[in-house]
Short mmCIF file of C-alpha atoms in Angstrom, two decimals:
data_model
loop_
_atom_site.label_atom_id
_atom_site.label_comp_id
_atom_site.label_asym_id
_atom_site.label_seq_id
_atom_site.Cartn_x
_atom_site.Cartn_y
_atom_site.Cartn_z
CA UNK A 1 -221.04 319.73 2.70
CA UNK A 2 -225.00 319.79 3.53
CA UNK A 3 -227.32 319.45 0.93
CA UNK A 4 -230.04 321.50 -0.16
CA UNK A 5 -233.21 320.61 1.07
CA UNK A 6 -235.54 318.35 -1.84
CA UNK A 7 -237.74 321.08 -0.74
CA UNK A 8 -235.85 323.47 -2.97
CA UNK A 9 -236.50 322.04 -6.36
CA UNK A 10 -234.30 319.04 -6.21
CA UNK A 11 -234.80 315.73 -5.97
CA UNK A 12 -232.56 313.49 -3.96
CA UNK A 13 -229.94 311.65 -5.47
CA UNK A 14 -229.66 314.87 -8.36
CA UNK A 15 -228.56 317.75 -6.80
CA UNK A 16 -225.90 319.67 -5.57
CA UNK A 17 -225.15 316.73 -2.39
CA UNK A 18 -224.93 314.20 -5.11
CA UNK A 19 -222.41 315.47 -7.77
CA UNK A 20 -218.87 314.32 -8.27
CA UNK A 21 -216.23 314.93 -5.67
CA UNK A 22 -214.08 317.93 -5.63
CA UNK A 23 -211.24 317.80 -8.15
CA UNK A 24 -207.85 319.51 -7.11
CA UNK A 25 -206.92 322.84 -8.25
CA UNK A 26 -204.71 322.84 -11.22
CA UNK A 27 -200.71 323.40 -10.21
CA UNK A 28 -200.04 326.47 -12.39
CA UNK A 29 -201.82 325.10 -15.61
CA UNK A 30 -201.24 327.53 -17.93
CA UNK A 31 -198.12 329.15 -16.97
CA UNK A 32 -194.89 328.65 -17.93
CA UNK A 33 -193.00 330.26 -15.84
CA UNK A 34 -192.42 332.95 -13.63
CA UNK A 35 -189.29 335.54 -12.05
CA UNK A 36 -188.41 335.23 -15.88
CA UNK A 37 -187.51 338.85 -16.76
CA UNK A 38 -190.04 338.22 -20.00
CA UNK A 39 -193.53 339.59 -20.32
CA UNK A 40 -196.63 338.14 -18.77
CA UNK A 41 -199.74 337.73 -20.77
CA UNK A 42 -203.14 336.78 -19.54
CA UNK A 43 -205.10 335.03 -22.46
CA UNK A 44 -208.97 334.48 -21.02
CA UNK A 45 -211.29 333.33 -23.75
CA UNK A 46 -215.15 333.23 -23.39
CA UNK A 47 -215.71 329.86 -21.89
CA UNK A 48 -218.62 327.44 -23.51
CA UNK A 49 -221.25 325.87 -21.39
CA UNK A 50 -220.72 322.32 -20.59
CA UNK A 51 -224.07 321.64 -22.19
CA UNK A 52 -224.27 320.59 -25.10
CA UNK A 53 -221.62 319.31 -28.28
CA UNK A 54 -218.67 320.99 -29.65
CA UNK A 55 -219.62 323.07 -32.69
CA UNK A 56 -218.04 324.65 -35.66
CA UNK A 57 -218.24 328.04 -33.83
CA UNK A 58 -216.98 326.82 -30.55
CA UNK A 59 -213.86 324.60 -32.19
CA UNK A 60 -213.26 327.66 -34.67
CA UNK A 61 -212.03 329.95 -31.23
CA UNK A 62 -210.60 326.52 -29.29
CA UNK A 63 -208.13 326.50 -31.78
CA UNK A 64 -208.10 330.09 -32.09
CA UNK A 65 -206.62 330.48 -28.66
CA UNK A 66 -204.75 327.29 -28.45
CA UNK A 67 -202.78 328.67 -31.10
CA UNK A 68 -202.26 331.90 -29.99
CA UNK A 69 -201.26 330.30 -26.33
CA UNK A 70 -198.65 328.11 -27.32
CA UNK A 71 -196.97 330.66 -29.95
CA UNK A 72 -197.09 333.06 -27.11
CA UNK A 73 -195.74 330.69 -24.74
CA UNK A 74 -192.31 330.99 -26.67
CA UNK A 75 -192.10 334.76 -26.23
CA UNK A 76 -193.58 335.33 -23.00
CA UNK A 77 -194.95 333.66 -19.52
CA UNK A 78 -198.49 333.06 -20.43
CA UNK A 79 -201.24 332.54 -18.14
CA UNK A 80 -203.86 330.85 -20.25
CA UNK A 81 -207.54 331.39 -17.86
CA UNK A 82 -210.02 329.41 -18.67
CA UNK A 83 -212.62 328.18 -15.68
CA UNK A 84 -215.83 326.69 -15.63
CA UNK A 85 -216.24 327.27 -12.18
CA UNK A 86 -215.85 330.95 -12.64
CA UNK A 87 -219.06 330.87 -14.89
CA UNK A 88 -221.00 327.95 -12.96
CA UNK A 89 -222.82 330.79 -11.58
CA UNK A 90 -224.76 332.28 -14.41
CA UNK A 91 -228.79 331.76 -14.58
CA UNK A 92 -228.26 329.94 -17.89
CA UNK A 93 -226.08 327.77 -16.84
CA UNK A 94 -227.70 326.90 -13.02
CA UNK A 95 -231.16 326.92 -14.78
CA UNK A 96 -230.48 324.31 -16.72
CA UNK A 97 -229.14 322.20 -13.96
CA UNK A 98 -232.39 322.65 -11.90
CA UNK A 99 -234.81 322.01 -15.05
CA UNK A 100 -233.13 318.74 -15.49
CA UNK A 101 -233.37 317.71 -11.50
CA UNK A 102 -237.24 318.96 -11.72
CA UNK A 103 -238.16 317.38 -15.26
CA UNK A 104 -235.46 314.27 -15.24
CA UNK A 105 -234.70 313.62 -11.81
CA UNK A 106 -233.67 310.10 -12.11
CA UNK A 107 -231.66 310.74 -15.41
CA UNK A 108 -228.18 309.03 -14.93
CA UNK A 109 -225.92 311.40 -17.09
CA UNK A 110 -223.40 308.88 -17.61
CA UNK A 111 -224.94 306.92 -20.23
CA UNK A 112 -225.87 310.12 -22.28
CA UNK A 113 -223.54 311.58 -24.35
CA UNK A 114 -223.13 315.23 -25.55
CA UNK A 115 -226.15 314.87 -28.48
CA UNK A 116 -228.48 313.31 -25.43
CA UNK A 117 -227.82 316.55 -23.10
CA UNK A 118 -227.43 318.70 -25.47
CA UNK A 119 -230.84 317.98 -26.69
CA UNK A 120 -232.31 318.17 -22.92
CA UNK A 121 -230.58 321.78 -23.28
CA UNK A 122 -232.33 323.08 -26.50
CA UNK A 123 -235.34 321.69 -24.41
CA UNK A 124 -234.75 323.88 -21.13
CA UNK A 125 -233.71 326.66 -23.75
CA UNK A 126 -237.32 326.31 -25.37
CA UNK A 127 -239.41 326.23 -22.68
CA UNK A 128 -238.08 329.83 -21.71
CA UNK A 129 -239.04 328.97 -17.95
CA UNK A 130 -237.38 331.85 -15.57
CA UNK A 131 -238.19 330.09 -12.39
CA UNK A 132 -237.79 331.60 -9.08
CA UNK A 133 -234.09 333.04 -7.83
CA UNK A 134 -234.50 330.88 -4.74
CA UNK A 135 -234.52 327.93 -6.47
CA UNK A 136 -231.04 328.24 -7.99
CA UNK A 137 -229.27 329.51 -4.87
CA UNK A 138 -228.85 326.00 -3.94
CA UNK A 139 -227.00 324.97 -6.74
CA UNK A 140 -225.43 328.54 -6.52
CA UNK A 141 -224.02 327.78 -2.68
CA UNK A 142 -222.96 324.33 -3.83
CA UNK A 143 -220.86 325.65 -6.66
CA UNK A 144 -219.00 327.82 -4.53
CA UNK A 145 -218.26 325.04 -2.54
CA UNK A 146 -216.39 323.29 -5.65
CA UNK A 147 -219.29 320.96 -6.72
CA UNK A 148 -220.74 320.59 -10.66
CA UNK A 149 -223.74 318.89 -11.51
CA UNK A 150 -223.35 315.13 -13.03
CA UNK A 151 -224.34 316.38 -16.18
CA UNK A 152 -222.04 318.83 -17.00
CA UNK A 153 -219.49 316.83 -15.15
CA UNK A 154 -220.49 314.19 -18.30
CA UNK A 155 -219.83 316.57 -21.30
CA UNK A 156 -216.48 318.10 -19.42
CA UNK A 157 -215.14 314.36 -19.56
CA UNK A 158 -215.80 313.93 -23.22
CA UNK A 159 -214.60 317.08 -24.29
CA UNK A 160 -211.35 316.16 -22.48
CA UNK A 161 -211.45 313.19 -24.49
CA UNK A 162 -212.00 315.52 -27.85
CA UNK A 163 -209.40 318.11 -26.39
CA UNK A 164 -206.58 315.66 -26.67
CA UNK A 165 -207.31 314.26 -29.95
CA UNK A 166 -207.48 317.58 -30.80
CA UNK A 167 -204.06 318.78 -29.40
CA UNK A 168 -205.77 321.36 -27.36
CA UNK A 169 -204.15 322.67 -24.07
CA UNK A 170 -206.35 321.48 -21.00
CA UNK A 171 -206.60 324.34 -18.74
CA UNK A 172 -208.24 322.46 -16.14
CA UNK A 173 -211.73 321.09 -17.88
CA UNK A 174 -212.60 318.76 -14.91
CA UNK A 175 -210.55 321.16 -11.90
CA UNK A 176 -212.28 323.23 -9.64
CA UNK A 177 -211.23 326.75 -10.37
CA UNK A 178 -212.99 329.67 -8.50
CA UNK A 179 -212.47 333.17 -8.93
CA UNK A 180 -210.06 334.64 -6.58
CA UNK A 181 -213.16 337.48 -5.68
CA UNK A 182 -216.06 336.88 -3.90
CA UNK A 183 -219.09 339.12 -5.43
CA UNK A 184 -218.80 341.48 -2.83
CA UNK A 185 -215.31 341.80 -3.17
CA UNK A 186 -216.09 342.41 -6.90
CA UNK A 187 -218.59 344.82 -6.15
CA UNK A 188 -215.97 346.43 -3.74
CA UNK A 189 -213.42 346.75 -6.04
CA UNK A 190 -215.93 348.46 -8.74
CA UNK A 191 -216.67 350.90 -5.98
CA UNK A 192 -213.05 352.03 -5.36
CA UNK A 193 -212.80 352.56 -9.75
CA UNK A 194 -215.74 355.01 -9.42
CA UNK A 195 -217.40 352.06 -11.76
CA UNK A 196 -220.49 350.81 -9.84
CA UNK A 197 -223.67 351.79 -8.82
CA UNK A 198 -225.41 349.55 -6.45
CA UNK A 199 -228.53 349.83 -5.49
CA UNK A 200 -229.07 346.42 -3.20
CA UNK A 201 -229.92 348.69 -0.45
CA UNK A 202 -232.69 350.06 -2.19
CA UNK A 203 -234.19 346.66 -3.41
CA UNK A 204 -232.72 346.90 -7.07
CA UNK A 205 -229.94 345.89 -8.83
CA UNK A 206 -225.98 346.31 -9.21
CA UNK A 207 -224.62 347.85 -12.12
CA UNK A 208 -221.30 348.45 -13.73
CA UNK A 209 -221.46 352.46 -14.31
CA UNK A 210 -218.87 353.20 -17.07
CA UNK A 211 -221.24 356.36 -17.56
CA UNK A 212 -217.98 358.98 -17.35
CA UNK A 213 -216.64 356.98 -20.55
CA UNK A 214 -219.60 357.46 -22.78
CA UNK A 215 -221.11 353.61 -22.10
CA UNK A 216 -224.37 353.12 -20.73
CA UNK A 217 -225.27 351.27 -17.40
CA UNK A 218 -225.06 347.71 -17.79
CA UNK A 219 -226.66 345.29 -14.99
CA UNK A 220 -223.98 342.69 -13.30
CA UNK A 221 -226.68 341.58 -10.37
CA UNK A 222 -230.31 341.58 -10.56
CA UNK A 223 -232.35 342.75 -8.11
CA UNK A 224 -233.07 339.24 -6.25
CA UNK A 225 -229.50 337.97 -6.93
CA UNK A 226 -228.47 336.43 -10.54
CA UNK A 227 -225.15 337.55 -11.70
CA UNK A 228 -224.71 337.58 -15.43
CA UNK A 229 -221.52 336.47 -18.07
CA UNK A 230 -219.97 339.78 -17.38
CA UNK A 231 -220.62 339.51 -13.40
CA UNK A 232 -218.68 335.81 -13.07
CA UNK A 233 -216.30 337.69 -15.29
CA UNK A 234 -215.18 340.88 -13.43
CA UNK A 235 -214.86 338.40 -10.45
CA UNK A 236 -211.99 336.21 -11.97
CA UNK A 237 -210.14 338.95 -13.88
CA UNK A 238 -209.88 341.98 -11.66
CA UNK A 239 -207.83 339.91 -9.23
CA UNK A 240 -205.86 338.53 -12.28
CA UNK A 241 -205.05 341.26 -14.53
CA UNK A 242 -202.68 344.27 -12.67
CA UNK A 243 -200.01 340.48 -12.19
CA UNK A 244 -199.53 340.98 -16.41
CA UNK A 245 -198.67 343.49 -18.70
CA UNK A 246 -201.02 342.26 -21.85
CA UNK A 247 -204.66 340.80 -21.12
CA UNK A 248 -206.03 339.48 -24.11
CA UNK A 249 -210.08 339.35 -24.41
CA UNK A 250 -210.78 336.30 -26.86
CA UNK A 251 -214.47 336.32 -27.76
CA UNK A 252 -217.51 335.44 -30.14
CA UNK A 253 -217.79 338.94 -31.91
CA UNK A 254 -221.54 338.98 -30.83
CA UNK A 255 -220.41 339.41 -27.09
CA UNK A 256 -218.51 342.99 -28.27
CA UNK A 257 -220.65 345.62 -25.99
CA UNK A 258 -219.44 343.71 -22.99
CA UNK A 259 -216.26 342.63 -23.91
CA UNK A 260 -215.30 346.92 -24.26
CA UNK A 261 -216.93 347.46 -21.11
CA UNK A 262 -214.73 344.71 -19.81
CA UNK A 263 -211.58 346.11 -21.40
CA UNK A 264 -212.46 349.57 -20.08
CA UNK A 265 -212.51 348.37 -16.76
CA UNK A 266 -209.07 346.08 -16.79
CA UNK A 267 -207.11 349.22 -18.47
CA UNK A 268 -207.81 351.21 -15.38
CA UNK A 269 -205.54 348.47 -12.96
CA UNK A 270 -202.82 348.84 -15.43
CA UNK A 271 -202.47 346.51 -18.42
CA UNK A 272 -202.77 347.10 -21.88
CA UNK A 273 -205.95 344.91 -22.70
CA UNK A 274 -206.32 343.41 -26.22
CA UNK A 275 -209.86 342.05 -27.91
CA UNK A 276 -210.54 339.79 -30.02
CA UNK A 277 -213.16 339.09 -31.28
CA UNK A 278 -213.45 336.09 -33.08
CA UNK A 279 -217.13 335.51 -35.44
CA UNK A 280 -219.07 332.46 -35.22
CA UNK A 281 -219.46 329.70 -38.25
CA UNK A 282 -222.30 329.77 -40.26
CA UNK A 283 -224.31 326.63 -41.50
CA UNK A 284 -225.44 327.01 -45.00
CA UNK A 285 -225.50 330.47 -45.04
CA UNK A 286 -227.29 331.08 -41.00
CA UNK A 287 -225.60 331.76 -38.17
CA UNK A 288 -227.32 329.82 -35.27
CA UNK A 289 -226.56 329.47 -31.50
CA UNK A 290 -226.09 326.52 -29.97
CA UNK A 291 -228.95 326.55 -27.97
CA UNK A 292 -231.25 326.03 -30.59
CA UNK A 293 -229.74 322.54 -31.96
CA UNK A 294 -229.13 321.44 -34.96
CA UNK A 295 -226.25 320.15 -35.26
CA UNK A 296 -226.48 317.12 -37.60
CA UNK A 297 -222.90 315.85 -38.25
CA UNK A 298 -221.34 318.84 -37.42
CA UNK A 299 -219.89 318.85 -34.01
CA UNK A 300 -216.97 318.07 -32.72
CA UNK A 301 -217.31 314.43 -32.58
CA UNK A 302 -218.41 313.47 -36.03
CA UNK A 303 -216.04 315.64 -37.32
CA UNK A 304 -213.05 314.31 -35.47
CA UNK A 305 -214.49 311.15 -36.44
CA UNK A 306 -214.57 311.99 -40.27
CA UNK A 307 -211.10 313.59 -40.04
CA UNK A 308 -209.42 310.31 -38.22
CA UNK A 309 -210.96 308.19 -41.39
CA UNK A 310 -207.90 308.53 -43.75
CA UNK A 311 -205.55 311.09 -42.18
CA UNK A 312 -202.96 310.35 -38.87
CA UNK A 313 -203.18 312.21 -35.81
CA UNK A 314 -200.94 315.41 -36.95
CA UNK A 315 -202.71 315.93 -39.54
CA UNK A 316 -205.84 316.48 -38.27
CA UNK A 317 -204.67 318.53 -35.66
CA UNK A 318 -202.80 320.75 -38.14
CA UNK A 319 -205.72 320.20 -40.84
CA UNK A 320 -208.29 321.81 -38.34
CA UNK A 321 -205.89 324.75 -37.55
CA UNK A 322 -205.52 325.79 -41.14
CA UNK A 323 -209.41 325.34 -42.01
CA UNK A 324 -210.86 326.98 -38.47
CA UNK A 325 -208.08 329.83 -38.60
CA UNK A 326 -206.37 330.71 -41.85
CA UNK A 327 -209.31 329.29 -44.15
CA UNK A 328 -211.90 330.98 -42.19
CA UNK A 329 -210.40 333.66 -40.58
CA UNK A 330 -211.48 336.61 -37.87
CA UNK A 331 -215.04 337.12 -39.79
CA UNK A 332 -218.24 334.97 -40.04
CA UNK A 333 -218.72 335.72 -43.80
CA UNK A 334 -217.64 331.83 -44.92
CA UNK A 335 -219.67 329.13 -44.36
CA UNK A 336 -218.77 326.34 -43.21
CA UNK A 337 -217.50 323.69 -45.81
CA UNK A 338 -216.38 319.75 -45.23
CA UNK A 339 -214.45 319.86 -48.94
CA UNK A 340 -212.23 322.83 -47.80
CA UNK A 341 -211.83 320.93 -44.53
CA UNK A 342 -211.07 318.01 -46.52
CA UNK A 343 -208.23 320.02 -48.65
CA UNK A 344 -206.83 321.79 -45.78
CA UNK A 345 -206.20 317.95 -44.24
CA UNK A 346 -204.47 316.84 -47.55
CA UNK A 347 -202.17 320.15 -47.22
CA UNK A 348 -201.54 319.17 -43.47
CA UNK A 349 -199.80 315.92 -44.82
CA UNK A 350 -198.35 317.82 -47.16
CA UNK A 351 -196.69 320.22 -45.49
CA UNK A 352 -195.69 317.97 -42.61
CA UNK A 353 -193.99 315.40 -44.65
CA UNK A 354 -191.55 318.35 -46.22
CA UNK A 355 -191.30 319.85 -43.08
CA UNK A 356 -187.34 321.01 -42.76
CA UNK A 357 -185.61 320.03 -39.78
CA UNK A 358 -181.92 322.33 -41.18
CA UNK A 359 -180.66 325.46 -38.21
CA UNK A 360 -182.96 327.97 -38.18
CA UNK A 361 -183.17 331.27 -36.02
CA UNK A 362 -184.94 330.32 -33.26
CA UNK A 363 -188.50 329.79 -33.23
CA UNK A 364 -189.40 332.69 -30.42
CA UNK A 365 -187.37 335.31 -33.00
CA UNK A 366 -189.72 333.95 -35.61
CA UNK A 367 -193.01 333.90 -34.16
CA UNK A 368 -192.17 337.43 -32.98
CA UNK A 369 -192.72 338.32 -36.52
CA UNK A 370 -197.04 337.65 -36.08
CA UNK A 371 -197.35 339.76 -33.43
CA UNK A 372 -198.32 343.32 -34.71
CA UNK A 373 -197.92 345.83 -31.70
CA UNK A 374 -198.91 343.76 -28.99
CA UNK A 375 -197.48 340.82 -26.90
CA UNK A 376 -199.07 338.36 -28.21
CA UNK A 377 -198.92 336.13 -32.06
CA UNK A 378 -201.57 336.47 -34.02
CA UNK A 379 -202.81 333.29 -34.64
CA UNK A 380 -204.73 334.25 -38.56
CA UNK A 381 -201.29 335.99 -39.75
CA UNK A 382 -199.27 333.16 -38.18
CA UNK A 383 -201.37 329.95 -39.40
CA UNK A 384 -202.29 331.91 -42.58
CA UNK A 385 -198.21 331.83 -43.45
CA UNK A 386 -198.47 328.23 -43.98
CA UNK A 387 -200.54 328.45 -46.91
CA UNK A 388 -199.17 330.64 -49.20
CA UNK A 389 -198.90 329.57 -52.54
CA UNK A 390 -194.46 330.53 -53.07
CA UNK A 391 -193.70 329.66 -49.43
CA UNK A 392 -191.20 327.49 -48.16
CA UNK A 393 -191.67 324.33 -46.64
CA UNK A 394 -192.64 324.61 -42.37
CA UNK A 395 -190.12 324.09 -39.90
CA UNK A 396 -190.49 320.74 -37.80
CA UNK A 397 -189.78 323.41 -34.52
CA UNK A 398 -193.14 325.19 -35.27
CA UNK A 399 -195.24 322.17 -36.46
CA UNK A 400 -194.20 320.69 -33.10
CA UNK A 401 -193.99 323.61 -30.91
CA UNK A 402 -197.50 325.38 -31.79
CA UNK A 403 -199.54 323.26 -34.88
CA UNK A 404 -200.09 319.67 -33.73
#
């Protein structure tokens, strides 16, 4: 594939003819099975941007979902969506590339490590530079064409790295994975809802127009061509959701106004849609984003390095679950708190080394018991029945099948 010109904002060597080769799509990652007779769920969780470390908040709805998919996974085929590609597209994530080909053009990301970029990232995020829409469509182009800048390439392999210590399903961190719509075939598919109003022709922008359901106009396309969040996201799951009968909407509760718009539209093709939204961690007290830093030892890495320092493998996995789930729960009113983490590890060994192994009904008819009225478990009622103060000791079949 041609590159873009250096002309464009990018030097040679940096940009989008100079990234890492096209990985191969994913065989079926996150199914498990089809033709089955049982239901099919669709679990897509807001995606992070490869840009920066692991936090509190982002590990919090990792685990979140990862339980949810594989207790799922025992009652129902579950597609588990989660693409970088998909989201490649957004200003925030393409300005970021071109800031670092402008400012560091001869920066060799593989000697960095997530603190290094992520620091480069609170930089771009500072600087609050909204350069010109013709100097991302380069890097826009090149993404569609399955290519990721070396830099976010570089914190995709380490979080692979921190996914399996971690016990997290990969859904593909490193695997091109493009929405099955082209924008205009998004914007099409609006059109035939009665949901968009787009006003290209006229020089302006295209909205979603949920007007008829009491929501305001919300922009998807600017006027000279940046798609947002919710944009990249209409283009992956209108294709995906009329294949399932449950679509579940996993979240940071801050994203809500889009994520109902969202669910608005993906009731209309047929599913019952599910949110959940899932609130962020605070740090002494404040709830920060990411972009702004500050993460000290609290990232994924030094706490997986903490963790690791007197406890085995399971036991962190299973540790983390309980603190980031049942400790923690749905809200964002606890901060967060290395001694509970530290008791919720000691209860992991616990609870794995009386773990019963005797007959048991099986573990699908037992998980069915967290799922409320929908299709899915419930991963805070489910994890949050481990910790009870009269309950029996966990059965090996869930520790293994869902926990660690």
């Amino acid at each position: 594939m041609p590159g873009p010109r250096t002309g464009d904002g990018i030097r040679p060597g940096t940009g989008p003819d100079a990234g890492t080769p096209l990985a191969p799509a994913p065989t079926a990652a996150g199914q498990h099975g089809t033709g089955t007779g049982r239901p099919r769920v669709l679990l897509a969780p807001v995606t992070v941007t490869p840009s920066k470390p692991l936090t509190p908040s982002h590990l919090k709805g990792l685990l979140w979902t990862d339980v949810m998919y594989r207790a799922t996974a025992h009652l129902a085929d579950v597609t588990l969506r989660y693409s970088h590609t998909t989201y490649h597209p957004t200003e925030q994530t393409l300005g970021f590339w071109e800031f670092l080909d402008r400012n560091h053009g001869d920066l060799d990301p593989t000697a960095l490590d997530e603190l290094d970029l992520g620091a480069l990232y609170v930089a771009f995020r500072a600087a609050a530079e909204r350069v010109p829409a013709a100097a991302l469509r380069p890097y826009a182009d090149a993404v569609e064409h399955g290519w990721t800048h070396p830099a976010a390439t570089r914190i995709l392999e380490i979080w692979t790295a921190q996914y399996a210590e971690l016990g997290l399903h990969d859904p593909g961190l490193l695997s091109h994975q493009p929405p099955a719509l082209s924008t205009a075939e998004m914007i099409a598919r609006l059109d035939a809802l009665g949901m968009c109003l787009d006003q290209r022709a006229l020089g302006g922008p295209v909205h979603l127009d949920l007007t008829r359901h009491g929501m305001p106009l919300r922009t998807l396309i600017s006027a000279d061509g940046r798609p947002n969040y919710l944009a990249c996201a209409l283009r992956e799951l209108l294709a995906l959701a009329a294949e399932h009968d449950e679509v579940v909407l996993l979240y940071d509760s801050q994203l809500d106004p889009d994520y109902q718009r969202l669910a608005r539209v993906l009731t209309a093709l047929g599913p019952t849609v599910s949110r959940v939204p899932i609130g962020r961690v605070p740090i002494d007290g404040a709830i920060r984003s990411a972009r702004e830093g500050g993460w000290r030892d609290q990232h994924a890495g030094a706490l997986l390095a903490a963790c690791r320092s007197g406890h085995g493998p399971a036991a962190v996995r299973l540790g983390l679950r309980l603190y980031f789930i049942a400790v923690l729960g749905p809200g964002q009113a606890e901060s967060y708190r290395p001694d509970l983490l530290h008791q919720c590890l000691g209860r992991a060994e616990r609870l794995l080394a009386a773990a019963r192994t005797e007959a048991l009904p099986p573990l699908g008819d037992r998980l069915a018991r967290h799922r409320r009225s929908q299709l899915h478990v419930d991963p805070y009622r489910l994890t949050s029945s481990l910790l009870g103060r009269h309950r029996r000791a966990p059965a090996t079949d869930l520790m293994t099948g869902v926990f660690v």
